Short mmCIF file of C-alpha atoms in Angstrom, two decimals:
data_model
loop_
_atom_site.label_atom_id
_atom_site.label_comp_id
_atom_site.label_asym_id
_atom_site.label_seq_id
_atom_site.Cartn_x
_atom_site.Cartn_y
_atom_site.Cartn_z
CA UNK A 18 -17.96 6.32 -14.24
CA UNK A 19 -15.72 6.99 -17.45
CA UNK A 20 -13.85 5.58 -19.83
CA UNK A 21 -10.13 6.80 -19.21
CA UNK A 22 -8.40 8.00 -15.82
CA UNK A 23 -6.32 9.91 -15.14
CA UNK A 24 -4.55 10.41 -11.73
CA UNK A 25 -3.11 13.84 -10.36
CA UNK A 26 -0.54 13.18 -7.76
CA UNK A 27 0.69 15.82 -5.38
CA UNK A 28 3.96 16.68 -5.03
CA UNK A 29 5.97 16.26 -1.39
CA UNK A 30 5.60 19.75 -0.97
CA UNK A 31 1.70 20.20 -2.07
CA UNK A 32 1.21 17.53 0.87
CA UNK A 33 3.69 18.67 3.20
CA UNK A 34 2.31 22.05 3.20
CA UNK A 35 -1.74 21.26 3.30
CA UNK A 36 -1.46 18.18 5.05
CA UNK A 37 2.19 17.64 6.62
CA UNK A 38 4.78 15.27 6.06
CA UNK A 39 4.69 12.42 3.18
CA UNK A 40 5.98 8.74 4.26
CA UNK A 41 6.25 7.95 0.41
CA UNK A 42 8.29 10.36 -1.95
CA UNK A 43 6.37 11.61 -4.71
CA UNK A 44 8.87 9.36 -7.29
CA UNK A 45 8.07 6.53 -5.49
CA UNK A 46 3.50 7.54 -5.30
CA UNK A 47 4.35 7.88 -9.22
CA UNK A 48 5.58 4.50 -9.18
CA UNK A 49 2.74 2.89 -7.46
CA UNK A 50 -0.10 4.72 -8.70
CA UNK A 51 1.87 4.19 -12.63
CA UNK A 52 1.61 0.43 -11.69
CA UNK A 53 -2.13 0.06 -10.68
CA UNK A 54 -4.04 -1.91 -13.47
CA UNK A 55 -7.43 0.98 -13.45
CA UNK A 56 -5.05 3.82 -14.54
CA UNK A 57 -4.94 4.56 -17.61
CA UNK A 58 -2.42 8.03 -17.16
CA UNK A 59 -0.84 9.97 -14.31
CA UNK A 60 0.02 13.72 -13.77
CA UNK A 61 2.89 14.40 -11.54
CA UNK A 62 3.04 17.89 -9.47
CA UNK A 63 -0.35 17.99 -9.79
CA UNK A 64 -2.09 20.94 -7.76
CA UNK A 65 -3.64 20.54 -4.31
CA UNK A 66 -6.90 22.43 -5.36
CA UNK A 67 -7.83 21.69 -8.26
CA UNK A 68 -8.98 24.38 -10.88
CA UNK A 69 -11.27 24.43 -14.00
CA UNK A 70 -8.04 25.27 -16.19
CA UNK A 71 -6.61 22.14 -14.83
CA UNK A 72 -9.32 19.77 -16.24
CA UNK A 73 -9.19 21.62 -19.56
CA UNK A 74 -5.33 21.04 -19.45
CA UNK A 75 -5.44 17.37 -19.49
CA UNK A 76 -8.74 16.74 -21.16
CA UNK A 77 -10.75 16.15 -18.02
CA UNK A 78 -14.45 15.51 -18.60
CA UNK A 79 -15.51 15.41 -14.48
CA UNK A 80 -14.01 14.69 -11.20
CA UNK A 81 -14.23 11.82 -8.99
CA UNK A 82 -13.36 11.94 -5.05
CA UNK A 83 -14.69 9.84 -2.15
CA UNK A 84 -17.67 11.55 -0.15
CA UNK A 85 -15.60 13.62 2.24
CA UNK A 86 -14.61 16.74 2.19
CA UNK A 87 -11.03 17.74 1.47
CA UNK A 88 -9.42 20.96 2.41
CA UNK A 89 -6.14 23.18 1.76
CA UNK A 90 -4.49 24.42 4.14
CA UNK A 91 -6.58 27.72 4.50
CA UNK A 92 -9.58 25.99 5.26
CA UNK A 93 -10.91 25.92 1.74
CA UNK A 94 -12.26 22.79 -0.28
CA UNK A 95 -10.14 21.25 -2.94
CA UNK A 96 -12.55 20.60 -4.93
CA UNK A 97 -15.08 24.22 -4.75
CA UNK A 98 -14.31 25.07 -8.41
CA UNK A 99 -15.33 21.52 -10.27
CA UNK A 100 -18.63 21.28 -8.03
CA UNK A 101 -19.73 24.58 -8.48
CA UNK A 102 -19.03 24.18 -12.33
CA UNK A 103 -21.06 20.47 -11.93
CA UNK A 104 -18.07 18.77 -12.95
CA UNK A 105 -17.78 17.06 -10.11
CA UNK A 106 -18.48 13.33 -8.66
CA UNK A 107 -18.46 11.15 -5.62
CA UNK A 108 -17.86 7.87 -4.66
CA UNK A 109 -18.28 6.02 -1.47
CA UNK A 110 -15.01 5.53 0.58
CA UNK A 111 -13.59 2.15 1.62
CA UNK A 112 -14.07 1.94 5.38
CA UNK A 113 -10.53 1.40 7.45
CA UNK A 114 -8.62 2.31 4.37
CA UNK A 115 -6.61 5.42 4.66
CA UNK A 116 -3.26 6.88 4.66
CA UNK A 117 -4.23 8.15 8.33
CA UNK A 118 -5.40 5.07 9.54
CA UNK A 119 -1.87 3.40 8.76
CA UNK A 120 0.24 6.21 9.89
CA UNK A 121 -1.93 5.25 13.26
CA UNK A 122 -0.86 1.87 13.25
CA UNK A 123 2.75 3.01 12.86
CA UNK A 124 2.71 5.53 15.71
CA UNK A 125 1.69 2.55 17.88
CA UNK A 126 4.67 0.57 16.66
CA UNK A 127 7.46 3.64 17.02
CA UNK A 128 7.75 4.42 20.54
CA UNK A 129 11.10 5.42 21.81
CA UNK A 130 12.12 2.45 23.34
CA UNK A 131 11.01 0.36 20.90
CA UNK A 132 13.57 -1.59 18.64
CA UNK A 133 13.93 -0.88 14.79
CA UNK A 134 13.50 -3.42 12.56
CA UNK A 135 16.33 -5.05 12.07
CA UNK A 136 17.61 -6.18 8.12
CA UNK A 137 20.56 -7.89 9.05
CA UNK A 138 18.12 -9.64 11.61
CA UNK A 139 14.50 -9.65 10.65
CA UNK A 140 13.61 -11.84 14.21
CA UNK A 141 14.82 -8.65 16.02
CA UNK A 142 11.64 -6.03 15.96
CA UNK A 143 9.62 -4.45 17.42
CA UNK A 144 8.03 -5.23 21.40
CA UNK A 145 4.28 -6.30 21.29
CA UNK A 146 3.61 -5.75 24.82
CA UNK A 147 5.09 -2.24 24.52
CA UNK A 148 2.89 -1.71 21.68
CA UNK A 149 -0.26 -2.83 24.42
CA UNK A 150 0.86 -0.91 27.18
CA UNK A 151 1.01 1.98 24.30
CA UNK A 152 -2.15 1.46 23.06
CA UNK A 153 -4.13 0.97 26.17
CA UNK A 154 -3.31 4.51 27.53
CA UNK A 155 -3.16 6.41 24.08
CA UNK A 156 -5.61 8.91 22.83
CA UNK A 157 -8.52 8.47 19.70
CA UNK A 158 -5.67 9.34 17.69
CA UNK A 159 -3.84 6.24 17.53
CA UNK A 160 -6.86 3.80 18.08
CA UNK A 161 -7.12 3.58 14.34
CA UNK A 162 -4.67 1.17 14.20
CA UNK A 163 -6.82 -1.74 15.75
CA UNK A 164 -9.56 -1.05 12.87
CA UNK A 165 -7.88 -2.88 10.11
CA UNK A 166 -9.79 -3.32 6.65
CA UNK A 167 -11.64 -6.69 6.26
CA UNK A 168 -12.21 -7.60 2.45
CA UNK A 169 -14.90 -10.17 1.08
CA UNK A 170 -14.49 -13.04 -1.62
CA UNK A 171 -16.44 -10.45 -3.88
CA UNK A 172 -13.80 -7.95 -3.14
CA UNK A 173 -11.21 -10.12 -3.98
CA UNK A 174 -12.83 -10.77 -6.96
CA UNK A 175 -12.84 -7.76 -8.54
CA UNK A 176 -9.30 -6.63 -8.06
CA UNK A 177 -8.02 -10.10 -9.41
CA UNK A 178 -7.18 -10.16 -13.54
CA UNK A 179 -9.14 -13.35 -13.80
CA UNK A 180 -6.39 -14.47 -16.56
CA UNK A 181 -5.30 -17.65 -16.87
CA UNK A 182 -1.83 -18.48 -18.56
CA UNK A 183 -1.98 -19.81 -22.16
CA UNK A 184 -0.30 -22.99 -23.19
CA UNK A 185 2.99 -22.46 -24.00
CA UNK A 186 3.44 -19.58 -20.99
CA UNK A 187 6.43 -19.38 -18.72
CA UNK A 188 5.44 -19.15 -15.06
CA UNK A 189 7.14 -16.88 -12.83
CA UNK A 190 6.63 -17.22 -9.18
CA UNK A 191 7.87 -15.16 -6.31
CA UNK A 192 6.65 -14.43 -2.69
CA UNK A 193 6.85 -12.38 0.23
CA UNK A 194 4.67 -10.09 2.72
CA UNK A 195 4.67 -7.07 0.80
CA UNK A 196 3.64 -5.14 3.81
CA UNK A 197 2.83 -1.39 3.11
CA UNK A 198 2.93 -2.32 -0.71
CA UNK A 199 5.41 0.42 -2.45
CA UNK A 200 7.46 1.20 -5.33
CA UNK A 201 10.19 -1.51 -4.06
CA UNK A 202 7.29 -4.16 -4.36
CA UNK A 203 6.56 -3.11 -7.49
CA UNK A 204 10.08 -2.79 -9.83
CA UNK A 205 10.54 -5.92 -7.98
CA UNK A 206 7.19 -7.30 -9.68
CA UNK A 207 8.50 -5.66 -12.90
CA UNK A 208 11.70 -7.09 -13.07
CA UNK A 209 10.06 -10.85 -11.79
CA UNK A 210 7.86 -10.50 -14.80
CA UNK A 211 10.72 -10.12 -17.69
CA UNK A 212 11.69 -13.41 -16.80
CA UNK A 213 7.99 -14.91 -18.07
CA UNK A 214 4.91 -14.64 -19.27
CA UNK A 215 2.73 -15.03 -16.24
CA UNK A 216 3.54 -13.59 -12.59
CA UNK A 217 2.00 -15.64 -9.87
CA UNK A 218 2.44 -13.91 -6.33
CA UNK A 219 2.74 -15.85 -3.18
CA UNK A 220 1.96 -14.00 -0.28
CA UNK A 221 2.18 -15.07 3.41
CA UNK A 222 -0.18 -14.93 6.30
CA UNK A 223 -0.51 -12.55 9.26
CA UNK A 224 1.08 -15.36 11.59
CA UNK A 225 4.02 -16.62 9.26
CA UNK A 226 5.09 -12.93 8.85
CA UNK A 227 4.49 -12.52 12.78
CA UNK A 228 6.60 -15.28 13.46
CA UNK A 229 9.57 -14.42 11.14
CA UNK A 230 9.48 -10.42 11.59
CA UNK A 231 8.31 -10.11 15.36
CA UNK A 232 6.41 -7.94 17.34
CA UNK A 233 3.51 -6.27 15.85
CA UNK A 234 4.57 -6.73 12.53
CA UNK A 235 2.78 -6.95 9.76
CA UNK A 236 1.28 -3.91 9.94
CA UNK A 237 -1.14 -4.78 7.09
CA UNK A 238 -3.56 -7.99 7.49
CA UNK A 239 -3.86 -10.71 4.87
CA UNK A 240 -6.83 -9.17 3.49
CA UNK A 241 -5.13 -5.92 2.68
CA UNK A 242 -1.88 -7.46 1.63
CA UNK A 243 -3.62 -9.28 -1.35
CA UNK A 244 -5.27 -6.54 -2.45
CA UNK A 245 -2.55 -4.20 -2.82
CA UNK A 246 -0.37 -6.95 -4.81
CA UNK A 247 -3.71 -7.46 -6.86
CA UNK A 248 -4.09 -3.72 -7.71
CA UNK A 249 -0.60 -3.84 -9.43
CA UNK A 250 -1.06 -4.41 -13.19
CA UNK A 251 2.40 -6.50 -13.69
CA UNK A 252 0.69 -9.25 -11.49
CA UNK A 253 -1.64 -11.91 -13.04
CA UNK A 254 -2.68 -14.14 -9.84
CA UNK A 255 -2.28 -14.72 -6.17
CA UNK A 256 -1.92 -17.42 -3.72
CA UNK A 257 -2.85 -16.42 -0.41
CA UNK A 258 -1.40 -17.31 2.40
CA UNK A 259 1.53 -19.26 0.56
CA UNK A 260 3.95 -21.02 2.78
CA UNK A 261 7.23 -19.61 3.95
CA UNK A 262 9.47 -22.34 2.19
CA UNK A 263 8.88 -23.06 -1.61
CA UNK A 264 7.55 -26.77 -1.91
CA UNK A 265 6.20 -28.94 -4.48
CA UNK A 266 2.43 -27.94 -3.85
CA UNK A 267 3.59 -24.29 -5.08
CA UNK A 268 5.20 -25.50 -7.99
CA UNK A 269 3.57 -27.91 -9.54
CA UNK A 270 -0.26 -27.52 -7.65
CA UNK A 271 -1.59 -24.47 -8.82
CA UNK A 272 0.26 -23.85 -12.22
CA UNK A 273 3.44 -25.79 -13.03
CA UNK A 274 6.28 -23.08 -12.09
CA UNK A 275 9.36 -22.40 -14.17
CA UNK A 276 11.26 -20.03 -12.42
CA UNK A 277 11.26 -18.76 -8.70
CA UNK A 278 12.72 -15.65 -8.82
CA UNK A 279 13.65 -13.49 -5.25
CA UNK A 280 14.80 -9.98 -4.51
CA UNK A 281 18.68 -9.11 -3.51
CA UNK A 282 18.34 -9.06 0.26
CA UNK A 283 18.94 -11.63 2.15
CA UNK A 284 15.93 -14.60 3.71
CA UNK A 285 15.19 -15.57 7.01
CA UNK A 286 15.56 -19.41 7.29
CA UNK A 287 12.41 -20.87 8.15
CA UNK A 288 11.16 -22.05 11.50
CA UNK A 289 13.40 -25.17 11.46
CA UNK A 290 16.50 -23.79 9.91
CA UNK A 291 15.43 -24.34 6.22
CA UNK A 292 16.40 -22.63 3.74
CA UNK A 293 12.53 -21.30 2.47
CA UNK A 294 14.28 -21.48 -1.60
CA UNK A 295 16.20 -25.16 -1.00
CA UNK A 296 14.30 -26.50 -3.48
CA UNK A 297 13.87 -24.49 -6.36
CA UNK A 298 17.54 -23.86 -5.68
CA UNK A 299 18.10 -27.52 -6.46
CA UNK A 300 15.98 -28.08 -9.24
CA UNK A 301 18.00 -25.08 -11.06
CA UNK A 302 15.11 -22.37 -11.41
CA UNK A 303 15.79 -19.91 -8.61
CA UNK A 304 17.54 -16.01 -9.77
CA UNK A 305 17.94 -13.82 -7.81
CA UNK A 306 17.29 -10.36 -9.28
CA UNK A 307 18.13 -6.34 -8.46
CA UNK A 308 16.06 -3.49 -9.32
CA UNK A 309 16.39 0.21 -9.26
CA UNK A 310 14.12 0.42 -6.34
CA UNK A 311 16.23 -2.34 -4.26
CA UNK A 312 16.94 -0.39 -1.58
CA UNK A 313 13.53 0.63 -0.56
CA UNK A 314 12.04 -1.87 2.38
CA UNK A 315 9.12 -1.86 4.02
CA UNK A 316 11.29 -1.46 6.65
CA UNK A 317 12.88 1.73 5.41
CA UNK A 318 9.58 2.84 5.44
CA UNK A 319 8.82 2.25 9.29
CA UNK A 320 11.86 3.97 9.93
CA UNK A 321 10.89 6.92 8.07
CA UNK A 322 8.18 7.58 10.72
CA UNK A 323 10.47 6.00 13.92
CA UNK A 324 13.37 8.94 13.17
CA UNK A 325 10.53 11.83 12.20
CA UNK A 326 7.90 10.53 15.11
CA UNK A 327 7.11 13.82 16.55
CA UNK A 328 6.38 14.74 13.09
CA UNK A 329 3.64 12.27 12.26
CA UNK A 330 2.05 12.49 15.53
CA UNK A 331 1.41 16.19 15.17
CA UNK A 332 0.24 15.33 11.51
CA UNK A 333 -2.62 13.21 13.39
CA UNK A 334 -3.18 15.67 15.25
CA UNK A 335 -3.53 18.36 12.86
CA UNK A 336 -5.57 15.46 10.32
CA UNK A 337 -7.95 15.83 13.48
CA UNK A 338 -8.42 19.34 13.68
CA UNK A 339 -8.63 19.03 9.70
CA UNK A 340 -11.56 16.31 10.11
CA UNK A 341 -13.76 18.48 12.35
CA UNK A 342 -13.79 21.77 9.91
CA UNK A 343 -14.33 19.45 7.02
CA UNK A 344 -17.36 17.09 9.04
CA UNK A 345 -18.74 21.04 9.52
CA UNK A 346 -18.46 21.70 5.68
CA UNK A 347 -20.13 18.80 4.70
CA UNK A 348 -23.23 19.16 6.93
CA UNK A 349 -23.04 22.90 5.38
CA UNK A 350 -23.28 21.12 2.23
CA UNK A 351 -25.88 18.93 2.83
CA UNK A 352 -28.00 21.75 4.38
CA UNK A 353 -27.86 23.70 1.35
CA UNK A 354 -29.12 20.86 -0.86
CA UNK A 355 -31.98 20.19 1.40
CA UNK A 356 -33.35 23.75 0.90
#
């Protein structure tokens, strides 16, 4: 559509009061939108309705916003201004891919008397018949979280860099689920990358991650997985569904592999006691690295919504009321064009 984006995030407070509480701090949405490979510039604090004196402010030729309507908090749309000044543009929205649809699948993991996810004890988590029983008698609210995104080989396509290392380059290789990809992920990806010249990214399917984090866990597919490490511009290729333990077909199949590099926290031996970095550790190319993000998990994150769960359930709710006035808007819209 252009040639240069720019990306306006909200602040925690913007969001908080039009929409209701944030599960990512705005430092770490600056991180992760910062990091994806289309963006080109970000604006931080940027206003919930957007004005005409805010596109002149950063040199904003049009805007772009998927074909729903969005509202503030007093009913209005965000984006009135731009479309009545025809500087304004749509684009179709990715079905099953929203930041309602996975606080849905988190409400159906955070019941009371379900467990927290344990990181002194990753095997410990969360009850998956609790999440059934849950699920079965809950309202249209929460049945989002059984409509999980399904991407294609084109898909894929398009969010991978295509680049292949050049002779010469040192290959860095780490792995992981990177289950609701965030800022952690990515200083983690940032740090991985100073130790080469090409970052490949092993990442593990649904089962493996099932089997070493319990319960319901992850709460993103495969599918979804890849293409949030993809997005991330400090990554240069994939290998999906990578094993748990690091073995010779990952380091020496797909590109020869110079250094394994892993985060800080501890690993969960694999299913028959291994330990999953044994073998770079004795060929001499594992490090284990910090970052200033170390401390964020994906499952601080679930925690986030398990200690404010009252919270997020009556932001679904209200995201429901929301969805009705806006449906209403946009077959006002619509009606008006027709004429």
């Amino acid at each position: 559509m252009g040639d240069y984006l720019v990306v306006g995030i909200h602040s925690d407070a913007e969001i908080e009061k039009n929409k209701g509480p944030c599960i990512m701090r705005e430092e770490e949405r600056y991180i992760a939108v910062e990091s994806c490979k289309w963006v080109d510039e970000i604006v931080k604090d940027a206003p919930y309705v957007t004005a005409l004196e805010d596109l002149d402010k950063h040199n904003i030729d049009f805007v772009v916003h998927g074909d729903d309507i969005t509202t503030a908090a007093d009913g209005t749309d965000c984006y009135q201004q731009v479309k009545d000044a025809g500087k304004y543009k749509e684009c179709k929205r990715t079905v099953g891919v929203s930041t309602t649809e996975i606080v849905g699948r988190m409400l159906l993991l955070t019941k009371d008397h379900f467990k927290k996810v344990d990181e002194d004890n990753p095997r410990a988590t969360i009850d998956s018949d609790k999440i059934s029983d849950f699920s079965k008698g809950s309202s249209s609210l929460f049945q989002t979280g059984i409509n999980r995104y399904l991407s294609t080989a084109k898909k894929i396509v398009q969010f991978s860099s295509g680049r292949e290392p050049k002779p010469g380059d040192r290959i860095v290789y780490v792995d992981g689920a990177f289950d609701l990809f965030h800022a952690g992920h990515i200083e983690f990806f940032k740090k991985a990358r100073e130790f080469g010249d090409f970052l490949l990214v092993g990442i593990h399917d649904d089962i493996t991650v099932n089997s070493v984090k319990g319960g319901s866990l992850p709460v993103m597919n495969l599918q979804e997985r890849v293409l949030g490490v993809l997005q991330c511009k400090y990554v240069d290729e994939v290998i999906i569904g990578a094993p748990y333990s690091v073995n010779e077909d990952v380091l020496e199949k797909v590109y020869k592999v110079d250094v394994v590099v892993h985060g800080s926290g501890p690993s969960s031996p694999d299913s028959d006691g291994r330990d999953p970095y044994g073998l770079p550790k004795t060929l001499g190319i594992y490090v284990n690295v910090g970052h200033p993000m170390s401390d964020l998990t994906t499952t601080k994150i679930l925690n986030r919504v398990i200690e404010s769960r009252q919270r997020y359930i009556d932001r679904q709710k209200r995201k429901s009321n929301k969805a009705t006035h806006e449906l209403e808007l946009e077959r006002n819209a619509l009606y008006k064009t027709e004429q």
